[in-house]
XYZ file of C-alpha atoms in Angstrom:
505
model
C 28.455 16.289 11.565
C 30.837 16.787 8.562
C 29.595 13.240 7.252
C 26.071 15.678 7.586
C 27.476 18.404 5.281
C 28.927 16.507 2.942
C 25.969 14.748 2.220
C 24.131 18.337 2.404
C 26.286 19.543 -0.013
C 25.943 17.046 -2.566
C 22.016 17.086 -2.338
C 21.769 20.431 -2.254
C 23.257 21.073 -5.396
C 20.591 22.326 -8.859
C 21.099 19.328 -11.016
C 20.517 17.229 -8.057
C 17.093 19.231 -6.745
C 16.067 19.187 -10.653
C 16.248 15.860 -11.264
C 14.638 14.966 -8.142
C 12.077 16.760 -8.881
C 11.437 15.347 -11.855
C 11.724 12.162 -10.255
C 8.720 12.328 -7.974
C 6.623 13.719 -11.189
C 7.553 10.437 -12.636
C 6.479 8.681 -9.585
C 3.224 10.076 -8.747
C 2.258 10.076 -12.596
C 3.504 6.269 -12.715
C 1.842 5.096 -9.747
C -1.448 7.314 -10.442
C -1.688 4.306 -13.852
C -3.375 1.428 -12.020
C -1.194 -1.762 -12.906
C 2.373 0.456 -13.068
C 4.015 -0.121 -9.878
C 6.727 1.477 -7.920
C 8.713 -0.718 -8.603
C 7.815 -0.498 -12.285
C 8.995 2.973 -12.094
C 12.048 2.769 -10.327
C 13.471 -0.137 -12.311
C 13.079 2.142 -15.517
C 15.184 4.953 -13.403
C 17.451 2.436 -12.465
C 19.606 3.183 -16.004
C 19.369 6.779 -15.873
C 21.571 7.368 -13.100
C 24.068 5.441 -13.878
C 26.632 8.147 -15.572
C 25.243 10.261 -12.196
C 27.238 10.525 -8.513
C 26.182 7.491 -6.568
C 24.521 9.704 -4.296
C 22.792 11.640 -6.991
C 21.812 8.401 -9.175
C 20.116 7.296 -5.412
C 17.863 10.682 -4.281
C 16.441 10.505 -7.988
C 15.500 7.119 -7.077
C 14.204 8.241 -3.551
C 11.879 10.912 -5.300
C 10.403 8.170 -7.578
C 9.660 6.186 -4.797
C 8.492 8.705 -2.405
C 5.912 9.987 -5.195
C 5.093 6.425 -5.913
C 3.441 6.183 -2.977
C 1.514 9.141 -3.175
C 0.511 8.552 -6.481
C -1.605 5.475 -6.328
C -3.964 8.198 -3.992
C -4.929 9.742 -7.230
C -6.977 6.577 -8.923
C -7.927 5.336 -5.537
C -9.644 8.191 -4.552
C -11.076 9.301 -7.725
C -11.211 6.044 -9.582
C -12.152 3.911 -6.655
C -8.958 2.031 -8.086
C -5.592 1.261 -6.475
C -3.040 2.691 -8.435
C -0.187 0.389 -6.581
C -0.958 -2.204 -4.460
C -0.340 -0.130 -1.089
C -3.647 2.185 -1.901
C -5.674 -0.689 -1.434
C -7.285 0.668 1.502
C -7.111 4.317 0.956
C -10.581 3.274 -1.729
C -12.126 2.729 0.694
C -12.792 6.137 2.564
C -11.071 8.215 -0.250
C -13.600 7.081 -3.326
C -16.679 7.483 -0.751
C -15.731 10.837 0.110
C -15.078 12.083 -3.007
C -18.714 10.473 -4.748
C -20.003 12.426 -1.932
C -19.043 15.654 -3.294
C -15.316 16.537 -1.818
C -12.572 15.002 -4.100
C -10.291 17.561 -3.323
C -10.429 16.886 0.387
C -10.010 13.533 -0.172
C -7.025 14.173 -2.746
C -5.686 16.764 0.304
C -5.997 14.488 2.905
C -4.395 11.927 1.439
C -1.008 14.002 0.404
C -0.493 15.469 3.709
C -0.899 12.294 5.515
C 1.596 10.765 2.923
C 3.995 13.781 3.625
C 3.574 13.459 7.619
C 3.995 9.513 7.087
C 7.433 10.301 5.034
C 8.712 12.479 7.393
C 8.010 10.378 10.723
C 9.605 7.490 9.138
C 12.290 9.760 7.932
C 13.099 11.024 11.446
C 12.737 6.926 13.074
C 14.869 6.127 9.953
C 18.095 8.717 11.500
C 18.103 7.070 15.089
C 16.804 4.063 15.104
C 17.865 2.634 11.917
C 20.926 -0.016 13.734
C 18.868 -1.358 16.657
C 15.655 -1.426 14.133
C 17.698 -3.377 11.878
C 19.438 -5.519 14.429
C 15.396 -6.428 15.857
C 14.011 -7.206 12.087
C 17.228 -9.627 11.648
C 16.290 -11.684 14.589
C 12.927 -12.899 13.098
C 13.176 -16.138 12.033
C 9.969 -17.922 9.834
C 8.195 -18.296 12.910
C 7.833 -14.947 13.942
C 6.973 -14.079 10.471
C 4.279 -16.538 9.912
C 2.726 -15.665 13.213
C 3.057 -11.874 12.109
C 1.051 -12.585 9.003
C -1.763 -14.710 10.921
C -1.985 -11.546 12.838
C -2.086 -9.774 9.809
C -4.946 -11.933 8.207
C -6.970 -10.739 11.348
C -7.809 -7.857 9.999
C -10.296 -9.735 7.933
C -12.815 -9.224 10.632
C -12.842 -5.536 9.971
C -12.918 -5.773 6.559
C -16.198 -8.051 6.222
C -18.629 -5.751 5.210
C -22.097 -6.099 6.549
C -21.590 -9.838 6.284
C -19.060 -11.874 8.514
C -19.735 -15.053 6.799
C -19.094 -13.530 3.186
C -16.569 -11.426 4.105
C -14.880 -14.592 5.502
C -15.474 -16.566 2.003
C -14.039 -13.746 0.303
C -10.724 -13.901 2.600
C -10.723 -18.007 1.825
C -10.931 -17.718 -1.648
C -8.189 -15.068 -1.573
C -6.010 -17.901 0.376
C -6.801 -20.359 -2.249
C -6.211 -18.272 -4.955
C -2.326 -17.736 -4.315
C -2.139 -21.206 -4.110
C -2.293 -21.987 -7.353
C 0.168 -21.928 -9.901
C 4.060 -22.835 -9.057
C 5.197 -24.109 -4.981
C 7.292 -21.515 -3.557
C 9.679 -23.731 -2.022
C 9.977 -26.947 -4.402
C 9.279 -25.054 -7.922
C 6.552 -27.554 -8.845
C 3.475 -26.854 -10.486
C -0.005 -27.595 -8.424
C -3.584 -26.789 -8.604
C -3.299 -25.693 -12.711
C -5.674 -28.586 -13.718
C -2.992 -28.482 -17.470
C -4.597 -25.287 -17.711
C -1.833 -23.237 -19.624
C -2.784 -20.065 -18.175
C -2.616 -21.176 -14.851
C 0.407 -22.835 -14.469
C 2.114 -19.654 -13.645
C -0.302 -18.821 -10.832
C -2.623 -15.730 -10.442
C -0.353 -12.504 -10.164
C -1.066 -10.033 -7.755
C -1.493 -6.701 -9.803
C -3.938 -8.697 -12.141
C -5.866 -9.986 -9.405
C -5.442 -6.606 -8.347
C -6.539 -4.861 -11.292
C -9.290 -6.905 -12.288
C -11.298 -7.288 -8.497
C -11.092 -3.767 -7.892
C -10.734 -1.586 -11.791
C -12.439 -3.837 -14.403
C -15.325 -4.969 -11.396
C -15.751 -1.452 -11.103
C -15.434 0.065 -14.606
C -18.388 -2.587 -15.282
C -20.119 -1.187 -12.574
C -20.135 2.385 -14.085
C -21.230 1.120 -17.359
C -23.868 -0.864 -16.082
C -26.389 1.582 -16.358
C -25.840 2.845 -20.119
C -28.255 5.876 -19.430
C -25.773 7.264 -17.369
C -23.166 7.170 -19.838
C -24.963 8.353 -22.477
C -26.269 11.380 -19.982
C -22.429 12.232 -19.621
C -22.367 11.786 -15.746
C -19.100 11.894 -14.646
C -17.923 9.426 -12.324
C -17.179 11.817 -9.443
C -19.065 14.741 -8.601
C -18.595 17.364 -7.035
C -16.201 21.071 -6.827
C -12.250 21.214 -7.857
C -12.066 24.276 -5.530
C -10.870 23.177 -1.767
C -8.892 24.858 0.976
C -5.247 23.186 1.590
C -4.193 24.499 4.540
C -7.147 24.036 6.235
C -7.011 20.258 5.046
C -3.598 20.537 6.880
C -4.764 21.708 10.203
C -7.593 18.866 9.795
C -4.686 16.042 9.265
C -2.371 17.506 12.049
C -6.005 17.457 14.614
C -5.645 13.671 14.672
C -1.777 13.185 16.323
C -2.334 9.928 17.771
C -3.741 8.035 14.210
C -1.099 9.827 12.523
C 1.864 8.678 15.093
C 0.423 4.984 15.265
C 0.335 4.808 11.876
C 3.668 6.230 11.116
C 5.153 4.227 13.529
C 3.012 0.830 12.174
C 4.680 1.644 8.734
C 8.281 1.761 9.390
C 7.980 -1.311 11.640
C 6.074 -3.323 8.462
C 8.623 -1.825 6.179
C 11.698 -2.867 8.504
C 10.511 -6.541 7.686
C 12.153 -7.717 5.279
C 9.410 -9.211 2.810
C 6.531 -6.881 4.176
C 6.132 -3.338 2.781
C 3.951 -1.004 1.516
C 0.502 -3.071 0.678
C 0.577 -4.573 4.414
C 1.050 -1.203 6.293
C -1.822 -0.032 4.439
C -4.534 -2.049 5.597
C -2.740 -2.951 9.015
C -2.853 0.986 9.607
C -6.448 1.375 8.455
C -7.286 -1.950 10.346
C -5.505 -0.299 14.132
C -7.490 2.865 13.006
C -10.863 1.629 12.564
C -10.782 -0.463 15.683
C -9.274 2.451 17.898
C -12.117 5.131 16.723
C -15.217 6.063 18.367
C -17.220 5.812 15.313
C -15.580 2.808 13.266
C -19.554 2.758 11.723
C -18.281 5.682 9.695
C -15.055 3.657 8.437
C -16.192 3.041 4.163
C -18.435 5.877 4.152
C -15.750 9.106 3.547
C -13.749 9.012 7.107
C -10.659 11.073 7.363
C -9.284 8.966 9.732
C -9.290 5.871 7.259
C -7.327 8.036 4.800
C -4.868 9.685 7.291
C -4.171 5.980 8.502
C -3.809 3.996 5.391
C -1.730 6.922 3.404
C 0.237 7.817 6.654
C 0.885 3.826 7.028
C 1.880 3.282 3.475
C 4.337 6.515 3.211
C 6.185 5.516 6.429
C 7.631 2.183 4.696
C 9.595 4.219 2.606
C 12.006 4.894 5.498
C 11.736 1.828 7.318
C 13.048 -0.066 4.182
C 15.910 1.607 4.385
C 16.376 0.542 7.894
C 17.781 -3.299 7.174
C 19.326 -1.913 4.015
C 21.472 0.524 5.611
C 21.957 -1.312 9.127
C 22.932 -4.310 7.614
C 22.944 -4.501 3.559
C 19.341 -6.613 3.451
C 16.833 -5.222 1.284
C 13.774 -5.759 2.454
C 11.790 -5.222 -0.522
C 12.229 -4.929 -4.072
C 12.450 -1.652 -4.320
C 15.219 -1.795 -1.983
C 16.707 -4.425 -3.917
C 17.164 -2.090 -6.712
C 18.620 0.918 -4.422
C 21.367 -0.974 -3.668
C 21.803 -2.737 -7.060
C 22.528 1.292 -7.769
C 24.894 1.299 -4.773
C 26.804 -1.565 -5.937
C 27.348 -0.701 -9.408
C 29.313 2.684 -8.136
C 31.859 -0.291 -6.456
C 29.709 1.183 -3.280
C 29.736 -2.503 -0.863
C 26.378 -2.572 1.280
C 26.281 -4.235 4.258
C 27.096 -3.766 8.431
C 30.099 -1.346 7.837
C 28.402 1.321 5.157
C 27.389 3.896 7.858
C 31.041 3.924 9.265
C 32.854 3.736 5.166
C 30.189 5.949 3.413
C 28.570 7.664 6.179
C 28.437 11.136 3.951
C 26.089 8.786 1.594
C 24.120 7.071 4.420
C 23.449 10.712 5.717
C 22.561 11.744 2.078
C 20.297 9.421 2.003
C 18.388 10.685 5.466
C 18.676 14.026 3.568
C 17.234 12.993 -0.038
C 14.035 11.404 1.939
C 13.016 14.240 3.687
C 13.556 17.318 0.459
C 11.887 13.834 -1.705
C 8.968 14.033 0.913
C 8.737 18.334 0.312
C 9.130 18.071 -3.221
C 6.021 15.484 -3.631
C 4.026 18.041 -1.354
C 4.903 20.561 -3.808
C 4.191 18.693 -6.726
C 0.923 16.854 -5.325
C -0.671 20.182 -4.026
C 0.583 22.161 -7.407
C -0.867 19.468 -9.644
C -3.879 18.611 -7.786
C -6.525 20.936 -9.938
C -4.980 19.133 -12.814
C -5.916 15.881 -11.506
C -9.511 17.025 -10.496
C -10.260 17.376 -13.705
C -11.095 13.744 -14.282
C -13.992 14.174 -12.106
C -15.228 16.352 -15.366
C -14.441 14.350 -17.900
C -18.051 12.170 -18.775
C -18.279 8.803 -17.992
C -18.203 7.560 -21.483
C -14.625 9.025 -22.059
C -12.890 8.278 -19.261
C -14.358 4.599 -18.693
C -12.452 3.453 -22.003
C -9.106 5.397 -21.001
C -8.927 3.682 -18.117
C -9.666 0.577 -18.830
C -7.080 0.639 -21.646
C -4.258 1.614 -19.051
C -5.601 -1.592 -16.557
C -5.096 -3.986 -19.661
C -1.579 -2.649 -21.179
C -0.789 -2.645 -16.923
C -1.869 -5.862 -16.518
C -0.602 -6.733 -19.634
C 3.158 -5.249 -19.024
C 3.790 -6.639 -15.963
C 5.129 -10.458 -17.428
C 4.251 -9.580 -21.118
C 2.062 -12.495 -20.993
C -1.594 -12.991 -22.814
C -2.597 -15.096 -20.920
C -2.663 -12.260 -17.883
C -5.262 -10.475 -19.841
C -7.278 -13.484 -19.974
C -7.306 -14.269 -16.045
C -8.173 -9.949 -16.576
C -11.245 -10.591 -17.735
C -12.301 -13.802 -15.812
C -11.085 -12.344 -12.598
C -12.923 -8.859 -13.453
C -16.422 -10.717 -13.752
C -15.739 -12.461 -10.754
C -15.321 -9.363 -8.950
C -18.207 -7.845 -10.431
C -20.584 -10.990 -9.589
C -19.366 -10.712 -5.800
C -19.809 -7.072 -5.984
C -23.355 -7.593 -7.141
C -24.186 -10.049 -4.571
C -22.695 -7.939 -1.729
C -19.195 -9.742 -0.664
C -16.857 -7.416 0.494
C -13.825 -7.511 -2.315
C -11.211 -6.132 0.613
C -10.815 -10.387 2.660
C -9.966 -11.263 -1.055
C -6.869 -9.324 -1.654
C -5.918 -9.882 1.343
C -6.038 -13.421 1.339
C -4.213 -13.059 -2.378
C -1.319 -10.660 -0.360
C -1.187 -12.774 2.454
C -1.364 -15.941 1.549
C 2.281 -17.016 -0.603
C 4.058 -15.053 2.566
C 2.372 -17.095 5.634
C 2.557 -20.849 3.385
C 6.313 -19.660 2.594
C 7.391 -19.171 6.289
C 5.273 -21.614 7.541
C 6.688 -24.139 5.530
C 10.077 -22.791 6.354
C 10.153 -22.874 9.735
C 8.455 -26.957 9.998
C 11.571 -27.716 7.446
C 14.268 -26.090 9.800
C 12.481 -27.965 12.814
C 9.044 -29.548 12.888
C 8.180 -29.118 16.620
C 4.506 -26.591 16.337
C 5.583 -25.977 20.179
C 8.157 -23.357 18.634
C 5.183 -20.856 17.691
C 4.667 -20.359 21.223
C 7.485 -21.221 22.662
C 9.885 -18.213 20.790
C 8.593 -14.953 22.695
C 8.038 -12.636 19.522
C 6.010 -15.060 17.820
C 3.733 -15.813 21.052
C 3.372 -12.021 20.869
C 1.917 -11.932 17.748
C -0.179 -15.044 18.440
C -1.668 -13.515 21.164
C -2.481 -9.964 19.523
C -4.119 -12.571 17.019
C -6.197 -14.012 19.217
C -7.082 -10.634 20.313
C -7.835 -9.571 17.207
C -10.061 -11.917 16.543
C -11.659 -11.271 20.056
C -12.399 -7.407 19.019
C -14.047 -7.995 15.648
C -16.112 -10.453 16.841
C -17.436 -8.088 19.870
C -17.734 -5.326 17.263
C -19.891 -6.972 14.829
C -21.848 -8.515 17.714
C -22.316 -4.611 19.013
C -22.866 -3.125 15.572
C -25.540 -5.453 14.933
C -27.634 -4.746 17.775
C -27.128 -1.570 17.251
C -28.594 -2.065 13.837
C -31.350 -3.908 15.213
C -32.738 -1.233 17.930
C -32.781 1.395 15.215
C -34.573 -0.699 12.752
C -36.964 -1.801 15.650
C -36.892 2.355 16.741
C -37.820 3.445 12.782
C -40.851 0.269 13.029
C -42.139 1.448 15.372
């Protein structure tokens, strides 16, 4: 308890609560600019609190991070573009619903389920951050490679209308993060002397240029529109957000499973934020009644995906502060900060700083009320860009995807995979492959080859995947998996069929 005041007091303090609050400005404004990541963000805070109190310099960086992850919302759902790679799946109800009229219950939706999802993990964070952290250290590459084949299951749900398409669209994904440089013996492969390629496709510009430039190409397409001065998203700025709150809190069991998903994911060392996001929307869609209305404006898909992504936050922490392993790179960076203050990270922090451990719990949770604040305050703002014509905003934001793109290695040859990769996303969008199995594969794929490859070097017996009980687990849910998408399809399509036979005749 007085490790709990202390830490209190410190937080608590007006120069702390101001520049935390203008931390999660920065990070909602940051991650609102598709290409500029979290981590983008935070490693540009990273120098400004170093003349602060290590537990000071640490809650700024808590509110970047927590806004961060409520910013990408903001270009998803009224772009139809992921701000950071964890919105990836929030497009896909959030944009629907808000071309159908309602961007500010998308927006609204969105921010309360990323509050909720902050706070839950926030809360699992407090008590079950040592036994958490002693479960995520046990996984070995095994476990982790059969926790991403379970993860590339959610492919099925993600096809589209198409299974065989949406499948292509996942193997291409998998090839794609092939090329470029081997993970494990730093030699190059698949880069055909290619220049450009010999570095490999990067995420955010695979990223940027399948979802933004496929889709900024899209707008243009029809030049009448542009000239008209149709905006890209129609509809009111006026919306009710407490009733949006009551309509987020009506779904208890989404938002606990996908609170609870998150931390787990983020607890992995290696997983985070873009994984939780479609794993949540994935367990969402298949536990609904109506998973026909998942890509067509469902709250649920937003409440899942948002709630997922948020909830990372915490369970980063978990490994970080139960046993000084960050599990991402954001992490990384939070206890760079840690260590520059002579602060040592590891096992024995809770017992030698426990007034900054509890701090920390503190700084999530007033980081989690202060992007609610901001987010509901500033929302209006943001609905203005569903006023601003087509023809002034497509340019604007296709400048920020190439000085994103372009930022992220300083490298020219980025914009150039840019542009190939953003026709190649428009030509699948055109011929109706689902764009979803490819980023996934992209996300997925360096992760599963790195652990699989792992664990055959440490021992070479296959019989290990089944024969270690956590991995069979995953396996199994796999298989499972698998099972379920295939009976959904199979049940959506004759679904499809009797209607189409009932409107015939």
């Amino acid at each position: 308890m007085d490790d709990f005041l202390i830490g209190a007091t410190q937080i608590f303090t007006f120069s702390t609560l101001v520049y935390m609050f203008a931390g999660s400005i920065a990070g909602i404004v940051a991650a609102a600019i598709p290409g500029f990541t979290v981590t983008m963000a935070i490693v540009l805070t990273l120098p400004l609190t170093f003349a602060m109190e290590p537990l000071q310099g640490i809650a700024v960086m808590l509110s970047v991070y927590v806004g961060g992850y409520t910013g990408g919302l903001i270009s998803a759902a009224l772009l139809g573009i992921p701000g950071t790679p964890s919105s990836v799946a929030t497009t896909f109800d959030a944009y629907p619903m808000a071309r159908n009229g309602e961007p500010g219950r998308a927006l609204s939706i969105g921010v309360w389920a990323s509050f909720f999802g902050t706070i839950i993990s926030t809360v699992v964070l407090i008590f079950a951050a040592p036994p958490l952290a002693l479960f995520a250290v046990k996984l070995g590459p095994w476990e982790y490679f059969s926790l991403i084949v379970f993860a590339l299951t959610i492919v099925g749900s993600l096809v589209g209308s198409s299974v065989v398409r949406g499948m292509l669209a996942g193997l291409v994904g998998l090839l794609i993060s092939t090329v470029g440089t081997d993970p494990i013996l730093g030699r190059a492969r698949f880069d055909f002397d290619i220049e450009m390629l010999q570095t490999g496709f990067p995420f955010l510009v695979v990223l940027i240029g399948i979802f933004a430039i496929s889709q900024l190409v899209s707008e243009v397409e029809d030049a009448k529109n542009i000239r008209s001065g149709n905006s890209l998203v129609t509809g009111a700025i006026d919306f009710q957000t407490w009733k949006v709150f009551k309509e987020v809190l009506m779904r208890p069991v989404n938002l606990l499973r996908s609170s609870i998903l998150g931390v787990l994911i983020g607890a992995l060392p290696g997983a985070g934020g873009s994984i939780a996001n479609l794993l949540a929307y994935d367990q969402a869609k298949r536990a609904s009644k109506y998973p026909e209305r998942f890509g067509k404006g469902e709250t649920d898909g937003i409440v899942a995906s948002e709630a997922g992504n948020s909830a990372t936050a915490g369970g980063g922490l978990i490994p970080l502060i139960g046993l000084g392993i960050p599990g991402s790179a954001v992490d990384a960076i939070l206890m760079a900060s840690l260590m520059v203050h002579g602060i040592s990270v590891g096992p024995r922090l809770i017992l030698d700083h426990g007034d900054l451990v509890y701090g920390m719990f503190i700084a999530m949770a007033v980081a989690s009320l202060m992007m609610l604040i901001v987010s509901v305050f500033s929302m209006r703002l943001f609905l203005r860009i569903t006023q601003v014509p087509k023809w002034a905003i497509v340019p604007v934001v296709m400048t920020c995807c190439v000085v994103g793109a372009f930022a992220l290695n300083n490298r020219v040859t980025d914009l150039y995979l840019l542009i190939i990769i953003g026709i190649a996303g428009y030509a699948m969008r055109a011929l109706g492959y689902s764009l979803a199995p490819l980023v996934l594969g992209v996300i997925l794929g360096p992760i599963a080859e790195t652990n699989l490859r792992r664990a055959l070097m440490t021992d070479a017996d296959l019989s290990l995947f089944i024969s270690r009980p956590i991995s069979l687990i995953f396996l199994v849910a796999a298989v499972l998996s698998i099972a379920w998408a295939i009976r959904s399809h199979l049940k959506n399509s004759k679904t499809t069929k009797r209607t189409s036979n009932e409107s015939a005749s």
